[in-house]
Coordinates of C-alpha atoms in Angstrom, one line a residue:
X1 CA 74.0 158.4 56.4
X2 CA 72.4 160.9 54.0
X3 CA 74.7 163.6 52.5
X4 CA 73.5 166.9 53.9
X5 CA 75.4 169.5 52.0
X6 CA 73.9 172.9 52.2
X7 CA 73.1 175.2 49.3
X8 CA 76.2 177.3 50.1
X9 CA 78.5 174.3 49.5
X10 CA 80.1 175.6 46.3
X11 CA 80.9 179.0 47.8
X12 CA 82.3 177.4 50.9
X13 CA 84.6 175.2 48.8
X14 CA 85.8 178.2 46.8
X15 CA 86.6 180.0 50.0
X16 CA 88.5 177.0 51.4
X17 CA 90.5 176.7 48.2
X18 CA 91.5 180.3 48.3
X19 CA 92.6 179.9 51.8
X20 CA 94.6 176.9 50.8
X21 CA 96.5 178.9 48.2
X22 CA 97.2 181.6 50.7
X23 CA 98.4 179.1 53.3
X24 CA 100.6 177.4 50.8
X25 CA 102.4 180.7 50.0
X26 CA 102.3 182.5 53.4
X27 CA 102.2 179.6 55.8
X28 CA 99.2 181.2 57.5
X29 CA 97.2 179.3 60.1
X30 CA 94.9 177.4 59.9
X31 CA 96.2 175.0 57.4
X32 CA 94.3 172.7 55.0
X33 CA 95.4 169.2 54.3
X34 CA 93.7 167.2 51.5
X35 CA 94.0 163.4 51.5
X36 CA 93.6 161.2 48.5
X37 CA 95.2 159.9 45.3
X38 CA 98.3 162.0 44.8
X39 CA 99.1 160.5 41.4
X40 CA 97.8 161.5 38.0
X41 CA 98.1 165.2 38.4
X42 CA 95.7 165.6 41.4
X43 CA 97.6 168.7 42.5
X44 CA 95.5 169.4 45.6
X45 CA 95.8 165.9 47.1
X46 CA 99.1 166.3 49.0
X47 CA 98.7 163.4 51.5
X48 CA 98.3 159.7 50.7
X49 CA 97.2 158.8 54.2
X50 CA 94.9 160.3 56.7
X51 CA 97.5 159.8 59.5
X52 CA 100.2 161.7 57.6
X53 CA 97.8 164.6 57.2
X54 CA 96.9 164.5 60.9
X55 CA 100.6 164.5 61.9
X56 CA 101.3 167.5 59.6
X57 CA 98.3 169.3 61.2
X58 CA 99.7 168.5 64.7
X59 CA 103.1 169.9 63.7
X60 CA 101.5 173.1 62.4
X61 CA 100.6 174.2 65.9
X62 CA 97.6 174.4 68.2
X63 CA 95.2 176.4 66.0
X64 CA 92.3 174.6 64.2
X65 CA 93.4 172.8 61.0
X66 CA 91.4 171.1 58.4
X67 CA 91.9 167.5 57.1
X68 CA 89.7 166.7 54.0
X69 CA 89.4 163.0 53.2
X70 CA 88.5 162.5 49.5
X71 CA 87.0 159.5 47.9
X72 CA 89.9 159.4 45.3
X73 CA 91.6 156.7 47.4
X74 CA 90.7 153.8 49.8
X75 CA 91.3 153.8 53.5
X76 CA 91.6 150.4 55.1
X77 CA 93.7 149.0 57.9
X78 CA 93.4 152.3 59.8
X79 CA 94.3 153.0 63.4
X80 CA 94.2 156.8 63.4
X81 CA 95.6 158.9 66.3
X82 CA 94.6 162.5 66.9
X83 CA 97.0 164.1 69.3
X84 CA 96.9 167.3 71.4
X85 CA 95.5 169.4 68.6
X86 CA 92.4 171.1 67.2
X87 CA 91.3 169.6 63.9
X88 CA 88.4 169.0 61.6
X89 CA 88.4 165.7 59.8
X90 CA 85.8 165.8 57.0
X91 CA 84.9 163.4 54.2
X92 CA 82.3 163.5 51.4
X93 CA 84.3 164.8 48.4
X94 CA 84.8 163.0 45.1
X95 CA 87.8 164.9 43.9
X96 CA 90.9 166.6 45.2
X97 CA 89.6 170.1 44.3
X98 CA 86.8 169.6 46.8
X99 CA 84.4 170.7 44.0
X100 CA 82.3 167.5 43.7
X101 CA 80.4 166.4 46.8
X102 CA 80.1 162.7 47.3
X103 CA 79.3 160.0 49.9
X104 CA 80.9 159.9 53.3
X105 CA 84.5 158.7 53.2
X106 CA 84.8 155.1 54.2
X107 CA 87.4 154.4 56.8
X108 CA 87.9 150.8 57.8
X109 CA 89.9 149.9 60.9
X110 CA 92.6 147.3 61.5
X111 CA 90.5 145.1 63.8
X112 CA 93.0 145.6 66.6
X113 CA 92.6 149.3 67.5
X114 CA 90.1 152.1 67.6
X115 CA 89.5 153.5 64.1
X116 CA 90.0 157.0 65.5
X117 CA 91.8 157.5 68.9
X118 CA 91.5 161.1 70.2
X119 CA 94.1 161.7 72.9
X120 CA 94.1 165.4 73.7
X121 CA 95.0 165.0 77.4
X122 CA 94.0 167.7 79.9
X123 CA 94.8 170.6 77.6
X124 CA 91.9 173.1 77.5
X125 CA 90.5 174.6 74.3
X126 CA 91.1 171.7 72.0
X127 CA 88.3 171.2 69.4
X128 CA 87.8 168.1 67.3
X129 CA 85.2 167.7 64.6
X130 CA 84.4 164.5 62.7
X131 CA 82.1 164.9 59.7
X132 CA 80.9 162.8 56.8
X133 CA 82.7 159.6 57.7
X134 CA 81.8 155.9 57.6
X135 CA 83.8 154.1 60.4
X136 CA 83.9 150.3 60.8
X137 CA 86.3 147.5 61.6
X138 CA 87.6 148.8 64.9
X139 CA 88.4 146.6 67.9
X140 CA 89.9 148.0 71.0
X141 CA 89.7 148.1 74.8
X142 CA 87.7 151.4 74.6
X143 CA 85.8 152.7 71.7
X144 CA 85.8 150.5 68.6
X145 CA 85.1 153.3 66.2
X146 CA 86.0 156.4 68.2
X147 CA 87.9 156.6 71.5
X148 CA 88.0 160.0 73.3
X149 CA 90.2 160.6 76.4
X150 CA 90.7 164.1 77.7
X151 CA 89.0 167.4 78.1
X152 CA 88.5 168.3 74.4
X153 CA 85.3 169.4 72.8
X154 CA 84.4 166.7 70.2
X155 CA 81.6 167.3 67.6
X156 CA 80.4 164.4 65.4
X157 CA 78.1 165.1 62.5
X158 CA 77.0 163.0 59.5
X159 CA 79.0 160.0 60.7
X160 CA 78.1 156.3 60.8
X161 CA 79.9 154.0 63.2
X162 CA 79.0 150.4 62.5
X163 CA 80.3 146.9 63.0
X164 CA 83.0 147.8 65.5
X165 CA 83.9 146.0 68.7
X166 CA 85.4 147.0 72.1
X167 CA 85.4 145.9 75.7
X168 CA 83.8 149.2 76.6
X169 CA 81.9 151.2 74.0
X170 CA 81.6 149.1 70.8
X171 CA 80.9 152.2 68.8
X172 CA 82.3 155.1 70.9
X173 CA 83.9 155.6 74.2
X174 CA 84.2 159.1 75.8
X175 CA 85.9 159.9 79.1
X176 CA 85.9 163.4 80.6
X177 CA 85.3 165.1 77.2
X178 CA 82.5 167.4 76.0
X179 CA 80.9 165.2 73.4
X180 CA 78.4 166.7 70.9
X181 CA 76.5 164.3 68.6
X182 CA 74.9 166.3 65.8
X183 CA 72.5 165.4 63.0
X184 CA 72.8 162.4 60.7
X185 CA 74.7 160.2 63.1
X186 CA 74.2 156.5 63.2
X187 CA 75.7 154.2 65.8
X188 CA 74.7 150.8 64.5
X189 CA 75.4 147.1 65.0
X190 CA 78.4 147.5 67.3
X191 CA 79.4 145.0 70.0
X192 CA 80.9 145.5 73.5
X193 CA 82.4 142.6 75.5
X194 CA 81.8 144.3 78.9
X195 CA 79.7 147.6 78.9
X196 CA 78.1 149.9 76.4
X197 CA 77.3 148.1 73.2
X198 CA 76.9 151.4 71.3
X199 CA 78.3 154.1 73.6
X200 CA 80.4 154.1 76.8
X201 CA 80.3 157.5 78.6
X202 CA 82.5 158.0 81.6
X203 CA 82.3 161.5 83.1
X204 CA 82.0 164.7 81.1
X205 CA 79.2 166.4 79.2
X206 CA 77.3 164.8 76.4
X207 CA 74.8 166.5 74.0
X208 CA 72.9 164.5 71.5
X209 CA 70.8 166.2 68.8
X210 CA 67.3 164.6 68.7
X211 CA 66.9 164.8 64.9
X212 CA 68.1 162.2 62.4
X213 CA 70.2 160.4 65.0
X214 CA 70.0 156.7 65.6
X215 CA 71.5 154.2 68.1
X216 CA 70.4 150.8 66.9
X217 CA 71.3 147.1 66.8
X218 CA 74.1 147.3 69.3
X219 CA 74.9 144.4 71.7
X220 CA 76.7 144.0 74.9
X221 CA 77.8 140.5 75.9
X222 CA 77.8 138.8 79.2
X223 CA 81.0 137.1 80.4
X224 CA 80.9 135.4 83.8
X225 CA 84.7 135.4 84.0
X226 CA 84.8 139.2 83.5
X227 CA 82.3 141.0 85.7
X228 CA 80.6 143.4 85.6
X229 CA 79.6 142.7 82.0
X230 CA 76.5 142.6 79.8
X231 CA 75.4 146.1 80.9
X232 CA 73.9 148.7 78.6
X233 CA 73.2 147.5 75.1
X234 CA 72.9 151.0 73.7
X235 CA 74.5 153.3 76.3
X236 CA 76.4 152.7 79.5
X237 CA 77.1 155.9 81.5
X238 CA 79.0 156.3 84.7
X239 CA 81.2 158.8 86.6
X240 CA 85.0 159.2 85.9
X241 CA 86.3 159.1 89.5
X242 CA 84.2 161.9 91.0
X243 CA 83.5 163.7 87.7
X244 CA 79.8 163.4 86.9
X245 CA 78.4 162.6 83.5
X246 CA 75.6 164.9 82.3
X247 CA 73.7 163.7 79.2
X248 CA 71.2 165.9 77.4
X249 CA 69.2 164.7 74.4
X250 CA 67.5 167.6 72.7
X251 CA 67.4 170.2 70.0
X252 CA 70.7 171.8 71.1
X253 CA 71.8 172.7 67.5
X254 CA 68.8 175.0 67.0
X255 CA 69.3 178.7 67.7
X256 CA 67.0 181.7 68.1
X257 CA 65.5 182.6 64.7
X258 CA 66.0 179.2 63.2
X259 CA 63.0 177.5 61.4
X260 CA 61.1 175.0 63.6
X261 CA 60.3 172.1 61.3
X262 CA 59.1 168.8 62.8
X263 CA 62.0 166.7 63.9
X264 CA 62.4 162.9 63.8
X265 CA 63.7 162.5 67.4
X266 CA 66.6 160.4 68.7
X267 CA 65.9 156.7 68.2
X268 CA 67.4 154.1 70.6
X269 CA 66.1 150.9 69.0
X270 CA 66.7 147.1 69.0
X271 CA 69.7 147.1 71.2
X272 CA 70.5 144.1 73.4
X273 CA 72.1 143.6 76.8
X274 CA 72.9 140.1 77.9
X275 CA 72.4 141.2 81.5
X276 CA 70.8 144.6 82.3
X277 CA 69.7 147.7 80.5
X278 CA 68.8 146.8 76.9
X279 CA 68.8 150.4 75.7
X280 CA 70.5 152.4 78.5
X281 CA 72.4 151.6 81.8
X282 CA 72.8 154.6 84.1
X283 CA 75.3 153.7 86.9
X284 CA 75.8 155.7 90.1
X285 CA 75.3 159.1 91.6
X286 CA 75.9 162.3 89.5
X287 CA 74.8 160.3 86.4
X288 CA 72.0 162.3 84.8
X289 CA 70.1 161.8 81.6
X290 CA 67.5 164.4 80.4
X291 CA 65.9 163.4 77.1
X292 CA 63.4 165.3 74.9
X293 CA 61.6 163.7 72.0
X294 CA 63.5 160.5 72.3
X295 CA 62.2 157.0 71.6
X296 CA 63.3 153.7 73.1
X297 CA 61.8 150.9 71.1
X298 CA 62.4 147.2 70.7
X299 CA 65.3 147.0 73.2
X300 CA 65.8 143.9 75.3
X301 CA 67.7 142.6 78.4
X302 CA 68.2 139.2 79.8
X303 CA 67.5 140.1 83.4
X304 CA 66.1 143.6 84.0
X305 CA 65.5 147.0 82.5
X306 CA 64.4 146.2 78.9
X307 CA 64.8 149.8 77.9
X308 CA 66.6 151.4 80.9
X309 CA 68.3 150.1 84.0
X310 CA 69.3 152.6 86.7
X311 CA 71.6 152.0 89.7
X312 CA 72.7 153.7 92.8
X313 CA 71.4 157.3 92.6
X314 CA 71.2 158.0 88.9
X315 CA 68.4 160.1 87.4
X316 CA 66.3 160.0 84.2
X317 CA 63.9 162.6 82.9
X318 CA 61.9 162.3 79.6
X319 CA 59.6 164.9 78.2
X320 CA 58.3 166.3 74.9
X321 CA 58.5 170.0 76.0
X322 CA 61.9 171.4 76.6
X323 CA 61.4 174.6 78.5
X324 CA 63.5 177.6 77.5
X325 CA 64.1 180.1 74.7
X326 CA 63.9 179.5 71.8
X327 CA 61.1 176.9 72.0
X328 CA 62.4 173.5 71.0
X329 CA 61.1 171.8 67.8
X330 CA 59.0 168.7 68.3
X331 CA 57.9 165.6 66.5
X332 CA 54.7 165.7 64.5
X333 CA 53.3 162.5 66.0
X334 CA 53.4 161.9 69.7
X335 CA 53.6 158.1 69.2
X336 CA 56.8 158.6 67.2
X337 CA 58.8 160.4 69.8
X338 CA 59.1 160.4 73.6
X339 CA 57.8 156.8 73.6
X340 CA 59.1 153.7 75.4
X341 CA 57.6 150.9 73.4
X342 CA 58.0 147.2 72.7
X343 CA 61.0 146.7 75.1
X344 CA 61.3 143.5 77.0
X345 CA 63.0 141.5 79.7
X346 CA 63.5 137.7 79.1
X347 CA 61.0 135.7 81.0
X348 CA 62.4 133.2 83.6
X349 CA 60.6 130.3 85.1
X350 CA 62.7 130.1 88.3
X351 CA 62.8 133.8 89.2
X352 CA 61.1 137.2 88.4
X353 CA 62.9 139.5 86.0
X354 CA 61.4 142.9 86.2
X355 CA 61.1 146.3 84.5
X356 CA 60.1 145.8 80.9
X357 CA 60.6 149.5 80.2
X358 CA 62.5 150.7 83.3
X359 CA 64.1 149.1 86.3
X360 CA 65.5 151.5 88.9
X361 CA 67.6 150.2 91.7
X362 CA 67.8 153.5 93.8
X363 CA 67.3 156.6 91.7
X364 CA 64.9 159.1 90.3
X365 CA 62.6 158.7 87.3
X366 CA 60.4 161.5 85.8
X367 CA 58.4 160.6 82.8
X368 CA 56.6 163.7 81.4
X369 CA 54.4 163.6 78.3
X370 CA 55.7 160.0 77.7
X371 CA 53.9 157.0 76.2
X372 CA 54.9 153.7 77.8
X373 CA 53.5 151.0 75.5
X374 CA 53.7 147.3 74.9
X375 CA 56.6 146.5 77.1
X376 CA 56.9 143.1 78.8
X377 CA 58.5 141.5 81.9
X378 CA 57.8 138.9 84.5
X379 CA 56.6 141.8 86.8
X380 CA 56.6 145.5 86.6
X381 CA 56.0 145.3 82.9
X382 CA 56.3 149.1 82.6
X383 CA 58.3 150.2 85.7
X384 CA 59.9 148.3 88.6
X385 CA 61.9 149.5 91.5
X386 CA 64.5 147.9 93.7
X387 CA 66.9 148.8 96.5
X388 CA 70.5 148.2 97.6
X389 CA 72.4 148.2 100.9
X390 CA 72.8 151.6 102.4
X391 CA 70.1 153.2 100.3
X392 CA 68.0 156.1 101.6
X393 CA 64.4 155.5 102.7
X394 CA 62.5 155.5 100.4
X395 CA 65.2 154.4 97.9
X396 CA 63.5 155.7 94.8
X397 CA 61.5 158.7 93.4
X398 CA 59.0 158.1 90.7
X399 CA 57.1 160.9 88.9
X400 CA 54.6 160.4 86.1
X401 CA 53.0 163.5 84.6
X402 CA 51.0 163.4 81.4
X403 CA 52.0 159.8 80.8
X404 CA 50.1 157.1 78.8
X405 CA 50.7 153.6 80.2
X406 CA 49.1 151.1 77.9
X407 CA 49.2 147.5 76.7
X408 CA 52.2 146.5 78.7
X409 CA 52.3 142.8 79.5
X410 CA 53.2 141.2 82.9
X411 CA 54.2 137.6 82.1
X412 CA 53.9 135.7 85.3
X413 CA 54.7 137.3 88.7
X414 CA 55.3 135.0 91.7
X415 CA 53.8 134.0 95.0
X416 CA 55.7 136.9 96.7
X417 CA 55.4 139.4 93.9
X418 CA 52.1 140.2 92.2
X419 CA 52.0 140.5 88.5
X420 CA 51.9 144.2 88.0
X421 CA 52.3 147.1 85.5
X422 CA 54.2 149.2 88.0
X423 CA 56.0 147.4 90.8
X424 CA 56.9 149.7 93.8
X425 CA 57.4 146.8 96.2
X426 CA 60.9 147.8 97.2
X427 CA 60.0 151.3 98.1
X428 CA 59.4 154.6 96.4
X429 CA 58.0 158.1 96.8
X430 CA 55.6 158.0 93.9
X431 CA 53.4 160.7 92.4
X432 CA 51.3 160.0 89.4
X433 CA 49.3 162.9 87.9
X434 CA 47.4 163.6 84.7
X435 CA 48.2 160.1 83.5
X436 CA 46.2 157.3 81.8
X437 CA 46.5 153.6 82.5
X438 CA 44.6 151.4 80.0
X439 CA 44.5 147.9 78.6
X440 CA 47.6 146.5 80.3
X441 CA 47.6 142.7 80.6
X442 CA 48.5 140.5 83.6
X443 CA 49.0 136.8 84.0
X444 CA 46.4 135.2 86.2
X445 CA 47.2 134.2 89.8
X446 CA 49.5 135.9 92.2
X447 CA 47.0 138.7 93.0
X448 CA 47.6 140.8 89.8
X449 CA 47.4 144.6 90.0
X450 CA 48.1 147.7 88.0
X451 CA 50.3 149.1 90.8
X452 CA 51.9 147.0 93.4
X453 CA 52.7 149.2 96.4
X454 CA 53.3 147.1 99.5
X455 CA 56.4 148.5 100.9
X456 CA 58.4 150.0 103.8
X457 CA 58.2 153.1 106.0
X458 CA 58.7 156.3 104.1
X459 CA 57.2 155.1 100.9
X460 CA 54.2 156.9 99.4
X461 CA 51.8 156.6 96.5
X462 CA 49.8 159.6 95.3
X463 CA 47.3 159.3 92.4
X464 CA 46.0 162.6 91.1
X465 CA 43.8 163.7 88.2
X466 CA 44.4 160.3 86.4
X467 CA 42.4 157.6 84.6
X468 CA 43.0 153.9 85.6
X469 CA 41.2 151.4 83.3
X470 CA 41.9 147.8 84.2
X471 CA 40.3 144.4 84.6
X472 CA 42.4 143.7 87.7
X473 CA 42.6 145.6 91.0
X474 CA 44.2 149.0 90.5
X475 CA 46.4 149.1 93.6
X476 CA 47.6 146.2 95.7
X477 CA 48.5 148.3 98.7
X478 CA 49.7 147.7 102.2
X479 CA 52.7 147.7 104.6
X480 CA 53.6 151.2 105.7
X481 CA 52.9 152.9 102.4
X482 CA 51.2 156.3 102.6
X483 CA 48.4 156.3 100.0
X484 CA 46.0 159.0 98.7
X485 CA 44.0 159.8 95.6
X486 CA 42.1 162.8 94.3
X487 CA 40.2 163.3 91.0
X488 CA 40.8 159.7 89.9
X489 CA 38.5 157.8 87.5
X490 CA 38.7 154.1 87.9
X491 CA 37.1 151.3 85.9
X492 CA 36.5 149.1 88.9
X493 CA 35.8 149.5 92.6
X494 CA 38.9 147.7 93.8
X495 CA 40.6 151.1 94.0
X496 CA 40.4 152.7 97.4
X497 CA 38.7 155.9 96.5
X498 CA 39.9 159.2 97.9
X499 CA 38.4 162.6 97.4
X500 CA 36.5 163.5 94.2
X501 CA 37.1 160.1 92.7
X502 CA 34.6 157.7 91.1
X503 CA 34.1 154.5 89.2
X504 CA 33.1 154.8 85.6
X505 CA 34.0 154.4 81.9
X506 CA 36.3 157.2 80.8
X507 CA 35.2 157.4 77.1
X508 CA 38.3 157.2 75.0
X509 CA 38.3 158.3 71.3
X510 CA 39.7 155.2 69.6
X511 CA 41.7 153.0 72.0
X512 CA 42.1 150.2 69.4
X513 CA 44.5 152.5 67.6
X514 CA 46.2 153.8 70.8
X515 CA 44.1 156.9 70.6
X516 CA 43.3 157.5 74.3
X517 CA 42.3 161.1 73.8
X518 CA 38.9 162.0 75.3
X519 CA 35.6 162.5 73.6
X520 CA 33.9 165.7 74.6
X521 CA 31.2 163.7 76.4
X522 CA 33.8 161.7 78.3
X523 CA 33.4 161.5 82.1
X524 CA 37.0 162.7 82.3
X525 CA 36.4 166.0 80.5
X526 CA 36.2 169.1 82.7
X527 CA 36.3 166.9 85.7
X528 CA 38.7 168.6 88.2
X529 CA 40.2 171.9 89.2
X530 CA 43.9 172.8 89.1
X531 CA 44.6 171.8 92.6
X532 CA 46.7 168.9 91.4
X533 CA 48.8 171.0 89.0
X534 CA 52.3 171.8 90.3
X535 CA 55.0 174.1 88.9
X536 CA 56.7 171.4 86.8
X537 CA 53.6 170.1 85.1
X538 CA 53.8 170.7 81.3
X539 CA 51.3 170.6 78.6
X540 CA 49.5 167.3 77.8
X541 CA 50.9 164.4 75.7
X542 CA 49.9 166.2 72.4
X543 CA 51.1 169.6 73.7
X544 CA 47.7 171.0 74.5
X545 CA 47.6 173.4 77.4
X546 CA 45.8 172.2 80.5
X547 CA 42.4 173.6 81.6
X548 CA 40.6 174.0 78.2
X549 CA 37.0 174.7 79.1
X550 CA 34.8 172.5 76.8
X551 CA 31.6 174.4 76.3
X552 CA 29.8 171.2 75.2
X553 CA 30.5 169.7 78.6
X554 CA 29.6 171.0 82.0
X555 CA 32.2 171.3 84.7
X556 CA 32.1 168.8 87.6
X557 CA 34.8 170.1 90.0
X558 CA 36.5 172.4 87.4
X559 CA 37.6 172.8 83.8
X560 CA 40.7 170.5 83.9
X561 CA 40.4 167.1 82.3
X562 CA 42.0 164.1 84.0
X563 CA 44.3 161.7 82.3
X564 CA 47.1 162.1 79.8
X565 CA 45.1 164.2 77.4
X566 CA 43.3 167.5 77.6
X567 CA 40.3 167.5 75.3
X568 CA 40.1 170.3 72.7
X569 CA 36.7 169.0 71.6
X570 CA 37.9 168.7 67.9
X571 CA 37.7 164.9 68.3
X572 CA 34.7 165.0 70.5
X573 CA 32.6 162.8 68.3
X574 CA 35.3 160.3 67.8
X575 CA 36.1 161.3 64.3
X576 CA 38.9 163.4 62.9

């Protein structure tokens, strides 16, 4: 990963060396332990191995100690153990004086253990920081690169974890800890034999900075002799006993007064699950993921949930806005972040594999200001729901607000399951507001539809202030589903029209380039009032406030545009 030394690097090193001299004479705490080549007059490199420095730090007592790993030596065949202690392990120095910044320290495992095993137990107040390290060559039951067990606070910054293996968590496994992933972290090309190709999260609190962080190319294998397996190519998250797991992806490292430059987002890309959940698998109640400016792209699964698979009461929320003070930084391009794009489920000729983007088997999904693009599956190319024994009625809750659902591909469907973009056939309480469906594709036959909603008592489908452009019927509806629409513009008359809804061409700006913003003369501009706006509605997909009154366009029912975008008339003629 890039070396991110700040401008105050030299002054910080000077201060550290002064403290080192003081500690050497007065045995003050904290202590500083420098690892590297101890030969040739390198006076400040006192430890030849990282483990000997960690052991000395542990013996020094519970206060925070510093272990600096220099590039003056090589570190292979490593199986490091961090005990019940507070310590910072930092690489990125080319000399023992810590005066020359260099690349991250390369630490290669012994291919039989975790590269770094953090075992703090239940002691409170322990703090571990890993910074500027390159970790590879681990192979363990839990956490190929890093294994964390205990109630410690663990911060990881500027660390690459790549080409490691484990049964659970090919890159990292964390149980019960508070885990903070900072900037410049890459979890790349790791493999798990059971669950969590990149990360295995079991209970505790997880915070991931959504700037210059990547989870990519990880793989979880399927083993019929060791089930469950093949779950969560990028992340697998579950409870630890009754301890919940709370995952927040956002700009948590930014404080009041910090600059607000555009961020790059957190990228979950090109991960593979040989069963379910190519990018993420959320397993069980009290498993919550809230993600801001996060992209899930190019992930795949063999059976369901190309990007995300959710099971037994878990919850997912994605948005661009992150309410609170200070305001969160955002990506410059809405198609760069908060997008679920190009994920897929393998097509099967003998059965239907569903949920190209998301498959939820009892849970809650809220996609706010989210683009869901070019995903594919046998059915439910964007979203599919399912149920399990003992589930509530309805088993799922789906909320789309300010979402763009476009160019997803339903591969074939079946005689009992229409080929659809959103498959609600197993039951859901669904509310779709201020969203745009456009140019999704469906295999012929099997009564294709944008939304399949033929389900059980208690299910509902509400379409509000949205645009649905499709060459197939909008809704295949029946059973005991409650159904209503208001302020909906549909491209065909197959939609059962509710109040203030009509058939017509919406007038997009440049759909060939995924620009589904509205021209000022669009039918959807200043179409509705704010009756369909609820307290948790945010700004539109490009962060415009709702209810801009376009003076070039007369109001129909009010000044609120329908669909994922609120027109600001700058692009009214179709040109930037």
